[in-house]
Structure formats: C-alpha cells, structure tokens
Coordinates of C-alpha atoms and ligand atoms in Angstrom, one line a residue:
M26 CA 57.3 67.4 6.5
T27 CA 54.0 65.9 7.7
E28 CA 50.8 66.8 5.8
P29 CA 48.4 69.0 7.7
I30 CA 45.4 67.0 9.1
K31 CA 42.3 67.3 6.9
P32 CA 39.3 67.4 9.1
R33 CA 36.7 64.9 8.0
Y34 CA 33.2 63.8 9.0
I35 CA 30.7 61.3 7.7
R36 CA 27.1 62.2 7.2
V37 CA 25.1 59.0 6.3
D38 CA 21.8 60.5 5.0
D39 CA 20.9 63.8 3.4
R40 CA 18.3 64.4 6.2
D41 CA 20.9 64.1 9.0
N42 CA 21.6 67.1 11.1
V43 CA 24.6 65.5 12.9
A44 CA 27.7 63.9 11.5
I45 CA 30.5 61.6 12.8
I46 CA 34.1 62.9 13.3
V47 CA 36.3 60.5 11.4
N48 CA 39.9 61.7 12.2
P49 CA 41.8 59.4 14.6
G50 CA 42.2 61.0 18.0
G51 CA 39.4 63.5 17.3
L52 CA 39.8 67.2 16.3
P53 CA 40.6 70.4 18.1
A54 CA 38.4 73.5 18.3
G55 CA 38.7 75.7 15.2
S56 CA 39.0 72.7 12.8
V57 CA 37.4 73.7 9.5
F58 CA 35.8 71.0 7.3
S59 CA 35.6 71.2 3.5
S60 CA 31.9 72.0 3.8
G61 CA 32.8 75.2 5.7
L62 CA 31.7 74.0 9.1
T63 CA 34.0 75.1 11.9
L64 CA 34.2 73.2 15.2
I65 CA 33.5 75.5 18.1
E66 CA 34.9 73.0 20.6
A67 CA 37.2 69.9 20.6
L68 CA 35.5 66.7 19.5
P69 CA 36.5 63.0 20.1
E70 CA 36.8 60.6 17.2
A71 CA 33.5 58.9 16.3
H72 CA 31.4 61.4 18.2
K73 CA 28.7 63.6 16.7
V74 CA 28.9 67.2 15.6
A75 CA 25.9 69.4 15.1
L76 CA 25.6 70.5 11.5
V77 CA 22.9 73.1 12.3
D78 CA 21.9 75.1 15.4
L79 CA 19.6 72.9 17.5
N80 CA 17.0 74.3 19.9
P81 CA 15.8 72.4 23.0
G82 CA 13.3 69.7 21.8
D83 CA 14.6 69.7 18.2
A84 CA 14.9 66.2 16.6
I85 CA 18.4 64.9 16.2
V86 CA 18.5 63.0 12.9
R87 CA 21.1 60.3 11.9
Y88 CA 20.6 57.5 9.3
G89 CA 17.6 59.7 8.2
S90 CA 15.8 58.7 11.4
V91 CA 15.2 60.5 14.7
I92 CA 17.8 59.2 17.3
G93 CA 16.8 61.7 20.0
Y94 CA 15.8 65.2 20.9
A95 CA 18.0 68.1 22.0
A96 CA 17.9 68.4 25.8
R97 CA 19.4 71.9 25.5
A98 CA 20.5 74.4 22.9
I99 CA 23.4 72.9 20.8
A100 CA 25.2 75.3 18.4
R101 CA 26.3 74.5 14.9
G102 CA 29.8 73.0 15.1
A103 CA 29.4 71.9 18.7
W104 CA 29.7 68.4 20.2
V105 CA 26.4 66.5 20.6
P106 CA 27.2 64.3 23.7
E107 CA 25.0 61.6 25.2
D108 CA 23.7 63.9 27.9
A109 CA 22.5 66.6 25.5
M110 CA 19.9 64.1 24.1
T111 CA 16.7 62.6 25.2
S112 CA 15.6 59.3 23.7
P113 CA 12.5 58.8 21.6
A114 CA 9.9 56.3 22.7
P115 CA 10.3 52.8 21.1
P116 CA 8.0 52.0 18.2
S117 CA 4.7 50.6 19.5
L118 CA 4.2 47.0 18.5
D119 CA 0.5 47.6 17.9
A120 CA 0.7 49.8 14.8
L121 CA 3.7 48.5 12.8
P122 CA 3.7 48.3 9.0
L123 CA 3.3 44.6 7.9
A124 CA 5.2 43.7 4.8
T125 CA 4.4 47.1 3.3
A126 CA 7.8 47.6 1.7
T127 CA 8.9 44.1 0.8
P128 CA 12.1 44.5 -1.3
A129 CA 12.0 42.9 -4.7
T130 CA 14.1 39.7 -5.0
L131 CA 17.7 40.6 -5.6
P132 CA 19.2 39.4 -8.9
P133 CA 20.8 35.9 -8.4
L134 CA 24.6 35.6 -8.1
N135 CA 25.6 32.3 -9.6
G136 CA 28.8 30.3 -9.7
Y137 CA 30.1 30.9 -6.2
T138 CA 31.2 27.8 -4.2
F139 CA 33.2 26.6 -1.3
Q140 CA 34.9 23.4 -0.3
G141 CA 32.8 21.9 2.5
Y142 CA 31.8 18.7 4.2
R143 CA 28.5 17.3 3.0
N144 CA 26.2 15.9 5.7
A145 CA 23.6 13.2 5.6
D146 CA 20.8 15.7 6.3
G147 CA 21.7 17.8 3.3
T148 CA 23.5 20.6 5.2
A149 CA 27.2 21.3 4.7
G150 CA 30.0 21.9 7.3
T151 CA 32.8 24.4 7.0
K152 CA 34.7 22.3 9.6
N153 CA 34.8 18.6 10.4
I154 CA 34.5 18.5 14.2
L155 CA 33.7 15.8 16.8
A156 CA 31.5 17.3 19.5
I157 CA 30.9 15.7 22.9
S158 CA 27.6 17.0 24.2
T159 CA 26.6 17.0 27.9
T160 CA 23.3 16.9 29.6
V161 CA 24.4 18.5 32.9
Q162 CA 27.3 20.5 34.4
C163 CA 28.1 17.7 36.8
V164 CA 29.9 15.8 33.9
A165 CA 31.7 18.9 32.4
A166 CA 35.0 18.5 34.1
T167 CA 35.2 14.8 33.3
V168 CA 34.4 15.5 29.7
D169 CA 37.0 18.3 29.5
Y170 CA 39.5 15.8 30.9
A171 CA 38.6 13.2 28.3
V172 CA 38.7 15.7 25.5
R173 CA 42.2 16.7 26.5
R174 CA 43.3 13.1 26.3
I175 CA 41.4 12.4 23.0
K176 CA 43.1 15.4 21.4
N177 CA 46.5 14.3 22.6
E178 CA 46.3 10.6 22.2
I179 CA 43.7 9.8 19.5
L180 CA 43.1 12.8 17.2
P181 CA 46.6 12.9 15.7
R182 CA 45.7 9.5 14.0
Y183 CA 42.7 11.2 12.3
P184 CA 44.2 14.1 10.4
N185 CA 41.0 14.9 8.4
V186 CA 39.2 15.8 11.6
D187 CA 39.7 19.5 12.6
D188 CA 39.0 19.4 16.3
V189 CA 37.3 17.6 19.2
I190 CA 35.2 19.9 21.4
A191 CA 33.1 19.6 24.5
I192 CA 29.7 21.3 24.6
T193 CA 29.6 22.1 28.3
H194 CA 27.1 24.4 30.1
N195 CA 25.6 25.1 33.5
Y196 CA 22.1 23.7 32.7
G197 CA 20.5 20.3 33.1
C198 CA 19.7 20.0 36.8
G199 CA 18.5 22.3 39.6
V200 CA 16.2 23.9 37.1
A201 CA 12.4 23.9 36.6
I202 CA 12.5 21.6 33.6
Q203 CA 8.8 21.8 32.9
A204 CA 8.6 25.6 33.0
P205 CA 7.8 27.3 29.7
G206 CA 11.2 29.0 29.7
A207 CA 13.0 25.6 29.8
A208 CA 12.2 24.9 26.2
I209 CA 14.8 27.5 25.1
P210 CA 17.9 26.0 26.8
I211 CA 16.8 22.4 26.0
R212 CA 16.3 23.0 22.3
T213 CA 19.4 25.1 22.2
L214 CA 21.5 22.2 23.4
R215 CA 19.7 19.8 21.0
N216 CA 20.3 22.0 18.0
L217 CA 23.9 22.8 19.0
S218 CA 24.6 19.1 18.8
L219 CA 23.1 19.0 15.3
N220 CA 25.2 22.0 14.0
P221 CA 26.3 21.3 10.4
N222 CA 30.0 21.5 11.4
L223 CA 29.7 18.5 13.7
G224 CA 28.9 15.8 11.0
G225 CA 25.8 14.4 12.7
E226 CA 27.8 12.1 14.9
P227 CA 27.4 13.3 18.5
V228 CA 28.5 11.6 21.7
V229 CA 26.3 12.5 24.7
V230 CA 27.6 12.3 28.2
S231 CA 25.0 12.1 31.0
L232 CA 25.5 11.7 34.8
G233 CA 22.3 9.6 35.3
C234 CA 20.2 11.3 38.0
E235 CA 19.9 14.7 36.3
K236 CA 16.6 16.3 35.4
M237 CA 17.4 16.7 31.7
Q238 CA 17.8 13.2 30.4
P239 CA 19.6 12.4 27.1
A240 CA 16.4 11.4 25.3
Q241 CA 14.9 14.7 26.1
M242 CA 17.9 16.7 25.1
L243 CA 18.7 14.8 21.9
P244 CA 16.3 12.0 20.9
S245 CA 17.9 9.1 18.9
S246 CA 15.3 9.7 16.2
M247 CA 17.2 12.9 15.3
L248 CA 20.4 11.0 14.6
P249 CA 19.9 9.0 11.4
V250 CA 23.6 8.6 10.8
L251 CA 24.0 6.6 14.1
A252 CA 20.9 4.4 13.4
D253 CA 20.7 2.1 16.4
E254 CA 24.3 2.7 17.5
P255 CA 24.7 3.8 21.2
Y256 CA 25.5 7.5 21.6
V257 CA 25.2 8.0 25.3
V258 CA 27.9 7.4 28.0
R259 CA 26.2 7.5 31.5
L260 CA 28.7 8.0 34.3
Q261 CA 26.5 6.5 37.0
D262 CA 26.0 3.2 35.1
E263 CA 27.0 0.1 37.1
E264 CA 29.5 -1.0 34.5
H265 CA 31.9 1.9 35.4
H266 CA 34.2 1.1 38.2
G267 CA 35.9 4.3 38.9
F268 CA 36.9 7.4 36.9
G269 CA 39.2 5.4 34.6
D270 CA 36.4 3.3 33.3
M271 CA 34.3 6.4 32.5
V272 CA 37.1 8.0 30.6
A273 CA 37.9 4.8 28.7
A274 CA 34.2 4.4 27.7
L275 CA 34.1 8.0 26.5
M276 CA 37.4 7.7 24.5
E277 CA 36.2 4.4 22.9
M278 CA 33.0 6.0 21.7
A279 CA 34.8 9.1 20.5
E280 CA 37.3 6.9 18.5
S281 CA 34.4 5.2 16.7
R282 CA 33.2 8.6 15.6
L283 CA 36.6 9.8 14.6
E284 CA 37.1 6.8 12.3
R285 CA 34.1 7.8 10.3
L286 CA 34.5 11.6 10.4
N287 CA 38.1 11.0 9.2
R288 CA 36.8 9.4 6.0
R289 CA 35.1 12.7 5.0
V290 CA 36.8 15.0 2.5
R291 CA 35.9 18.5 1.4
V292 CA 33.7 18.6 -1.7
T293 CA 32.6 21.5 -3.8
C294 CA 29.4 23.0 -2.3
P295 CA 27.3 25.9 -3.6
A296 CA 27.5 29.1 -1.6
S297 CA 23.8 28.4 -0.9
D298 CA 25.0 25.9 1.7
L299 CA 26.4 28.6 3.9
V300 CA 24.5 29.7 7.0
V301 CA 26.3 32.9 8.0
G302 CA 25.5 34.4 11.4
L303 CA 26.1 38.2 11.8
Q304 CA 26.7 39.9 15.0
C305 CA 28.3 43.0 16.5
G306 CA 30.0 43.6 19.8
G307 CA 31.8 46.5 21.3
S308 CA 30.0 48.8 18.8
D309 CA 30.9 52.4 18.3
A310 CA 29.5 55.3 16.1
F311 CA 31.6 54.0 13.2
S312 CA 29.9 50.6 13.3
G313 CA 26.9 52.0 11.4
V314 CA 29.0 53.8 8.7
T315 CA 31.8 51.3 8.0
A316 CA 31.7 47.7 9.2
N317 CA 28.0 47.2 9.3
P318 CA 27.1 48.6 5.9
A319 CA 30.0 46.7 4.4
L320 CA 28.7 43.5 6.1
G321 CA 25.2 44.4 4.8
F322 CA 26.6 44.5 1.3
A323 CA 28.2 41.1 1.9
A324 CA 24.8 39.9 3.3
D325 CA 23.1 40.9 0.1
L326 CA 25.7 39.0 -2.0
L327 CA 25.2 35.9 0.2
V328 CA 21.4 36.2 -0.2
R329 CA 21.8 36.6 -3.9
A330 CA 24.0 33.4 -3.9
G331 CA 21.2 31.5 -2.2
A332 CA 22.7 31.3 1.2
T333 CA 21.1 31.8 4.6
V334 CA 22.0 35.0 6.5
I335 CA 21.1 35.2 10.2
F336 CA 21.0 38.4 12.1
S337 CA 19.9 38.6 15.7
E338 CA 20.2 40.7 18.9
V339 CA 16.6 41.7 19.8
T340 CA 17.5 44.7 21.9
E341 CA 19.6 46.1 19.1
V342 CA 16.8 45.9 16.5
R343 CA 13.9 46.8 18.8
D344 CA 14.1 50.5 18.0
A345 CA 14.4 49.8 14.3
V346 CA 11.6 47.2 14.2
H347 CA 9.3 49.4 12.1
L348 CA 11.9 49.2 9.3
L349 CA 12.1 45.4 9.5
T350 CA 8.4 44.6 9.7
A351 CA 7.9 46.6 6.6
R352 CA 10.7 44.6 4.9
A353 CA 9.1 41.2 5.8
A354 CA 8.4 38.8 2.9
N355 CA 4.8 38.6 4.0
E356 CA 2.5 39.6 6.9
A357 CA 3.0 36.3 8.7
V358 CA 6.8 36.9 8.9
A359 CA 6.2 40.4 10.1
R360 CA 3.9 39.1 12.9
D361 CA 6.5 36.5 13.9
L362 CA 9.0 39.3 14.3
I363 CA 6.5 41.3 16.4
R364 CA 5.8 38.1 18.5
E365 CA 9.6 37.8 19.4
M366 CA 9.8 41.6 20.1
A367 CA 6.8 41.4 22.4
W368 CA 8.2 38.3 24.2
Y369 CA 11.4 40.2 24.8
D370 CA 9.7 43.4 26.0
N371 CA 7.9 41.2 28.5
Y372 CA 11.1 39.4 29.5
L373 CA 12.8 42.7 30.2
A374 CA 9.8 44.1 32.1
L375 CA 9.8 41.1 34.4
G376 CA 13.4 41.8 35.2
E377 CA 12.5 45.5 35.7
A378 CA 14.9 46.5 32.9
D379 CA 14.3 48.2 29.7
R380 CA 16.0 48.8 26.4
S381 CA 18.2 51.5 28.0
A382 CA 20.0 48.7 29.7
N383 CA 21.7 47.7 26.4
P384 CA 24.3 50.3 25.5
S385 CA 27.5 49.7 27.5
P386 CA 29.8 52.4 28.9
G387 CA 32.2 51.4 26.0
N388 CA 29.5 52.0 23.4
K389 CA 28.9 55.5 24.8
K390 CA 32.5 56.3 25.0
G391 CA 32.6 55.2 21.3
G392 CA 30.1 57.9 20.4
L393 CA 26.8 55.9 20.6
A394 CA 24.4 58.1 22.6
N395 CA 21.6 55.6 23.0
I396 CA 19.9 52.4 21.9
V397 CA 18.1 54.1 19.0
E398 CA 21.4 55.2 17.4
K399 CA 22.9 51.8 18.1
A400 CA 19.9 49.9 16.6
L401 CA 19.9 52.0 13.4
G402 CA 23.6 51.2 12.9
S403 CA 23.2 47.5 13.9
V404 CA 20.4 46.9 11.3
A405 CA 22.7 48.1 8.5
K406 CA 24.5 44.8 8.6
A407 CA 21.3 42.9 7.5
G408 CA 21.6 44.4 4.1
T409 CA 18.6 45.3 1.9
S410 CA 16.8 42.0 1.1
A411 CA 13.4 40.8 2.3
L412 CA 13.1 39.2 5.7
M413 CA 12.2 35.6 4.9
A414 CA 11.7 34.0 8.4
V415 CA 11.9 34.6 12.1
A416 CA 13.1 32.0 14.6
A417 CA 12.6 31.9 18.3
P418 CA 15.7 31.6 20.6
G419 CA 17.4 28.2 20.0
E420 CA 15.3 27.1 17.1
R421 CA 17.0 25.6 14.1
I422 CA 16.7 27.5 10.8
T423 CA 16.2 25.8 7.4
Q424 CA 15.0 28.8 5.5
K425 CA 17.2 30.4 2.8
G426 CA 17.7 34.1 2.5
L427 CA 17.7 36.7 5.3
V428 CA 16.4 35.4 8.6
F429 CA 16.1 36.9 12.0
A430 CA 17.0 34.6 14.9
A431 CA 15.8 36.2 18.2
T432 CA 18.6 36.3 20.7
P433 CA 19.9 38.6 23.4
A434 CA 22.7 40.9 22.3
S435 CA 25.2 39.3 24.7
D436 CA 28.0 38.2 22.4
F437 CA 28.3 34.7 23.8
I438 CA 24.6 34.0 24.2
C439 CA 23.9 35.3 20.7
G440 CA 26.8 33.3 19.2
T441 CA 25.6 30.1 21.0
L442 CA 22.0 30.6 19.8
Q443 CA 23.2 31.3 16.2
L444 CA 25.2 28.0 16.3
A445 CA 22.0 26.3 17.5
A446 CA 20.2 27.9 14.5
S447 CA 22.7 26.0 12.4
M448 CA 25.2 28.7 11.7
N449 CA 28.3 27.3 9.9
M450 CA 30.1 30.7 9.5
H451 CA 30.2 33.8 11.7
V452 CA 31.0 37.4 10.9
F453 CA 31.5 39.8 13.8
T454 CA 31.9 43.5 13.6
T455 CA 33.6 45.4 16.4
G456 CA 34.5 49.1 17.1
R457 CA 35.9 48.9 20.6
G458 CA 37.5 45.5 19.9
T459 CA 37.0 42.0 21.3
P460 CA 39.1 38.9 20.9
Y461 CA 35.9 36.8 20.6
G462 CA 35.9 33.4 18.9
L463 CA 34.0 30.2 18.7
A464 CA 35.2 26.6 18.5
M465 CA 32.2 25.3 16.5
A466 CA 32.3 27.8 13.6
P467 CA 35.0 30.2 12.2
V468 CA 34.6 33.8 13.3
I469 CA 35.7 36.5 10.9
K470 CA 36.2 39.8 12.8
V471 CA 35.7 43.1 11.1
A472 CA 37.0 46.3 12.6
T473 CA 35.0 49.5 12.3
R474 CA 38.1 51.7 12.2
T475 CA 41.6 51.4 10.9
S476 CA 43.2 52.4 14.3
L477 CA 41.7 49.2 15.9
A478 CA 42.7 47.0 12.9
E479 CA 46.3 48.3 13.1
R480 CA 46.5 48.0 16.9
W481 CA 45.0 44.5 16.9
H482 CA 46.7 43.4 13.7
D483 CA 46.8 39.8 14.8
L484 CA 43.1 39.6 16.0
I485 CA 41.1 41.6 13.3
D486 CA 40.6 39.9 10.0
V487 CA 39.1 42.8 8.0
D488 CA 39.6 46.5 8.3
A489 CA 36.4 48.3 7.3
G490 CA 37.8 51.6 8.7
R491 CA 39.2 52.2 5.2
I492 CA 35.7 53.3 4.3
A493 CA 35.9 56.2 6.7
T494 CA 39.4 57.2 5.5
G495 CA 38.2 57.1 1.9
D496 CA 40.6 54.3 0.9
A497 CA 37.9 51.8 0.1
T498 CA 34.2 51.8 -0.6
I499 CA 31.4 50.0 1.2
E500 CA 31.2 47.8 -2.0
D501 CA 34.9 47.0 -1.9
V502 CA 34.9 45.9 1.7
G503 CA 31.6 44.0 1.2
W504 CA 33.1 41.9 -1.6
E505 CA 36.2 41.4 0.5
I506 CA 34.1 40.0 3.3
F507 CA 32.1 37.8 0.9
R508 CA 35.3 36.3 -0.7
L509 CA 36.9 35.8 2.7
I510 CA 33.8 33.9 3.9
L511 CA 34.2 31.5 1.0
K512 CA 37.9 31.0 1.6
V513 CA 37.5 30.5 5.4
A514 CA 34.6 28.2 4.8
S515 CA 36.8 26.1 2.5
G516 CA 39.6 25.8 5.1
E517 CA 41.9 27.8 2.8
H518 CA 42.2 30.7 5.2
V519 CA 42.4 30.5 9.0
T520 CA 40.8 33.3 11.0
W521 CA 42.9 35.0 13.7
A522 CA 40.6 33.6 16.4
D523 CA 41.2 30.1 15.1
K524 CA 44.9 30.6 14.7
W525 CA 45.2 31.4 18.4
G526 CA 42.5 29.0 19.5
L527 CA 40.4 31.8 21.0
H528 CA 37.2 29.9 21.7
N529 CA 34.7 31.4 24.1
E530 CA 32.4 29.2 26.2
Y531 CA 28.9 28.3 25.1
A532 CA 26.4 30.5 27.1
L533 CA 22.8 29.3 27.3
F534 CA 19.9 31.6 27.4
N535 CA 17.7 30.3 30.2
P536 CA 14.7 32.5 30.9
G537 CA 13.2 29.8 33.1
P538 CA 13.4 29.5 36.9
V539 CA 16.4 27.9 38.7
T540 CA 15.3 25.7 41.7
Ligands
CA1799 CA1 26.5 41.2 20.5

C-alpha cells in the first residue's frame, strides 16, 4: 500500500504571502495542507501558491521582500503564475544604504585544511595543471593539436601533473585593442594564465602579427618562476619550417614545464588558501530555498575558516543590491559595488536590453516569475558575512572573506571570469540541470531538488532537495558542501564533471568593439 501524498509547501519568511509547492510533479486541485490551506486549482511543483486573497495592485512578498504586484485578483489557494504579476522597479543606485548593516565578524573556524599545491606567489592550487595560453584564435587549432599529442606522448611520464589544457578563445585580433572595453578581455586572459591551479609556469603561443602581443597579455615581469626563461612560442618566427617545427617547439617547451610541475607534491594548506567561486545556472524556485541557502551556510563556514568566497552575476544581484550595499564592510566597498552595477546598467542600456532579459524560459517554467524573485534567491548563496571587496570583470582577487566579482550571469563567461579572479574551487547550484564543468578548477554541482539529483545521479554531486523534503536541514547540507570542497580540493574526491571530463570552453567577456 502506498502512503497518501502529503501536500507540502515552503514559506521562507513570516512576511511572505506566497509559498512554493514542494511535492514532485505538483499537486491537484483540492489538496489540503497541514496549515488548512486548500488548493483551488492544480499547481506545478516549485510554483507559487497564494496564501491570502490578493487584490489587483497588492504586493506579492517572498523572502520577506516585494517580488511583484498582483496584476489581477488572485484568490487564496490559487496559482500565482508569472503573468499574474508585474515587476517592481529596480532599486535606484542613487539612494542606497552604504555599509549601514555591516555584519559582525563571524566567529573563526580553526583547524580545517586541504592537501594542495603551494605556489611561489603564496597562493595554493587544488590541481597541478600545465596550461598553454594563446594570444589569438589563429593559433587555437594548432595548440589543440599539440595538446592532444602532449597528453598522449609526454604527460604519461609525469604522473604528478593532473592535466594539460589549452586556454583558447576568439579574442586577440580584429578587435579595437585600445578601446576602453578591451581592458576586460586582456586582463581576463592574463589572470587566467596566473590561476593558482596552473603553478605559475605558463607557455604562451602567439601567431606573430596579431594585435594583442604576448607582452601585453602576459608581461614576463608577472612570471617570477620563469625568471629569464623563454615562455613564448611564435608560429611566424623564421626558425619554424612548417607545422612540424611549430608543434615540436611547443612540445619541447611544454616538457620543460612538465618536468618541474611533476616535482610538486600536495602539502597541507589551511582552508584559508581556498578561493571558492559560487554560481548558479538553470535556476528554479527551489534554488532560493534549498541549494542556495545551503551554499550560503557553506560560504559562511569558508569565510570563518579564512577563505575567499566569490559570488558574481551582476544581473542576478542587481535587484537585491540594496541588501548588499548595506552589508558592505565600509562605504568604499559599497561604492565599488554601485560602480559595477552602474557600469552594467549602462552596458545593458547601450544594447537596448534591460534586466528583464535575464530570466530564461527554463527559469520561468521552474517557477521563477521575474528577475526580482531570481535575485533574492541568488543572493542567498552569498551567506551572511560582510562584503569585503568588489572586483571589476577579469580582475584578480587577493582579498579574503566574501568578495563580489562583477560578471555577466552567463555560466561560461561567469566561470571564466571567476577563474581569472583566481578561483581554485567552484560550486554551482542548479534547478533545471546542466552538465557544466571547467578544466581549470573542480566544479561541485548542487541540485535544488531531489528529483533532479536522482535523474542525474552521475552528474550531480550534492542533493540539496533533501531540505525541501524535510530529510536534511540547511545546516546539514551546508556542512556537507563545506567538507566536500575540502575533499575535492585535496584530490581525494573527483567531481562528476571531472570524472567524465566535462569541460566547457572559456568564454571571454568583451564589451569592446570588434573591427
Ligand atoms: Ca550563471
């Protein structure tokens, strides 16, 4: 005999007048909740039910904040679909609270370590990777060819090196290299090459005639490990007679790096050496009640352990910016955040787009009505600590604690920019599901609901849906994520994305003109 289904919903805040249906597959009309509420129509899973009678113009409240206004009358127990709501205006950037509610420093969490690779610049890697950087797309196919041969013919002799990767992209020529926007892709490529998981030993491949020259992308002064050693292979140099010579030169330089990288061994590093980038993709209405709050709890643990936690995605925090400027460590940090929001508002305006361009059809099908609701759920993953610093797109981060790195919300661009910011571990929450992964840093994927974690049992690393079913608390899953980060960072546990080798391409953010 199967047990009768117990209708369940989640109400996040006492002020909320809507709640989220938790039961897999949704609920039929007539379902009665333990609160006494009766559904007057069928509701899909993860969508919103009205807890009170709403009149046209009434505020719709979730997370204790207004996510929209009723566009028509909505009865108690009825579905609150996307088209029954109008969106509130975004918070004006001119009248935001500046560091008015800076959280007190969280109590320190001592004694947590991982086994990592110590770098000359003081950072630590969670992987030991040789990366071959490129200045221009023209050389990408040649580098890909050489990397395949290096992996097959040379890498097996250097077992302490985890991988050889090519950092290829479509920038470097045919672009307005002096335009203000060019600074972003150029510094992104520089800082990608300096990621802690790459050991400070890059090889740079240049064509020769391209606009972005190696010294501009990655000056030798930034490579103390290499001292005066050559680090550039230029395909148009006279010494190369044919493709074979180019590949041979590249393989020879790669081998000199592999010899040194192979001598490195994992050593005990404090958890404060972690730089954990947080992101979400394929969000749904559960994101803000399961995976993101659990990740927020883990983020607080990381901050307490002295680590750096990076959150990003400008268009997903824009509508919650008033909560973040208040949380800034000081007024200067709050103003840095406003500067990045204003830059992005302008960028979107130039493209004749606005924040409503963010939620995807999948987000909406997953129960997220608009960007306000999405933003409030997204910010939950940043935990509760003070915002310590703000970085512009592609800038490297050295600050400890919770840091905002301004990026688009696009999964691949955000991931690439977080790697440039020096991320050595990535945690990614998803409701709709994505097989996303990165070659440069491990990606732990957290599902917002158990049905996804079960269906994608060999892609999802953590099931936060147990919070919705009542089988685990936010704290339980937060600790689980924290401990898993330390194990993955130590090489003791391999994420599903790494097991299958699911490594998405680097995607640069280039707001500058293409010529
Ligand atoms: Ca994203």
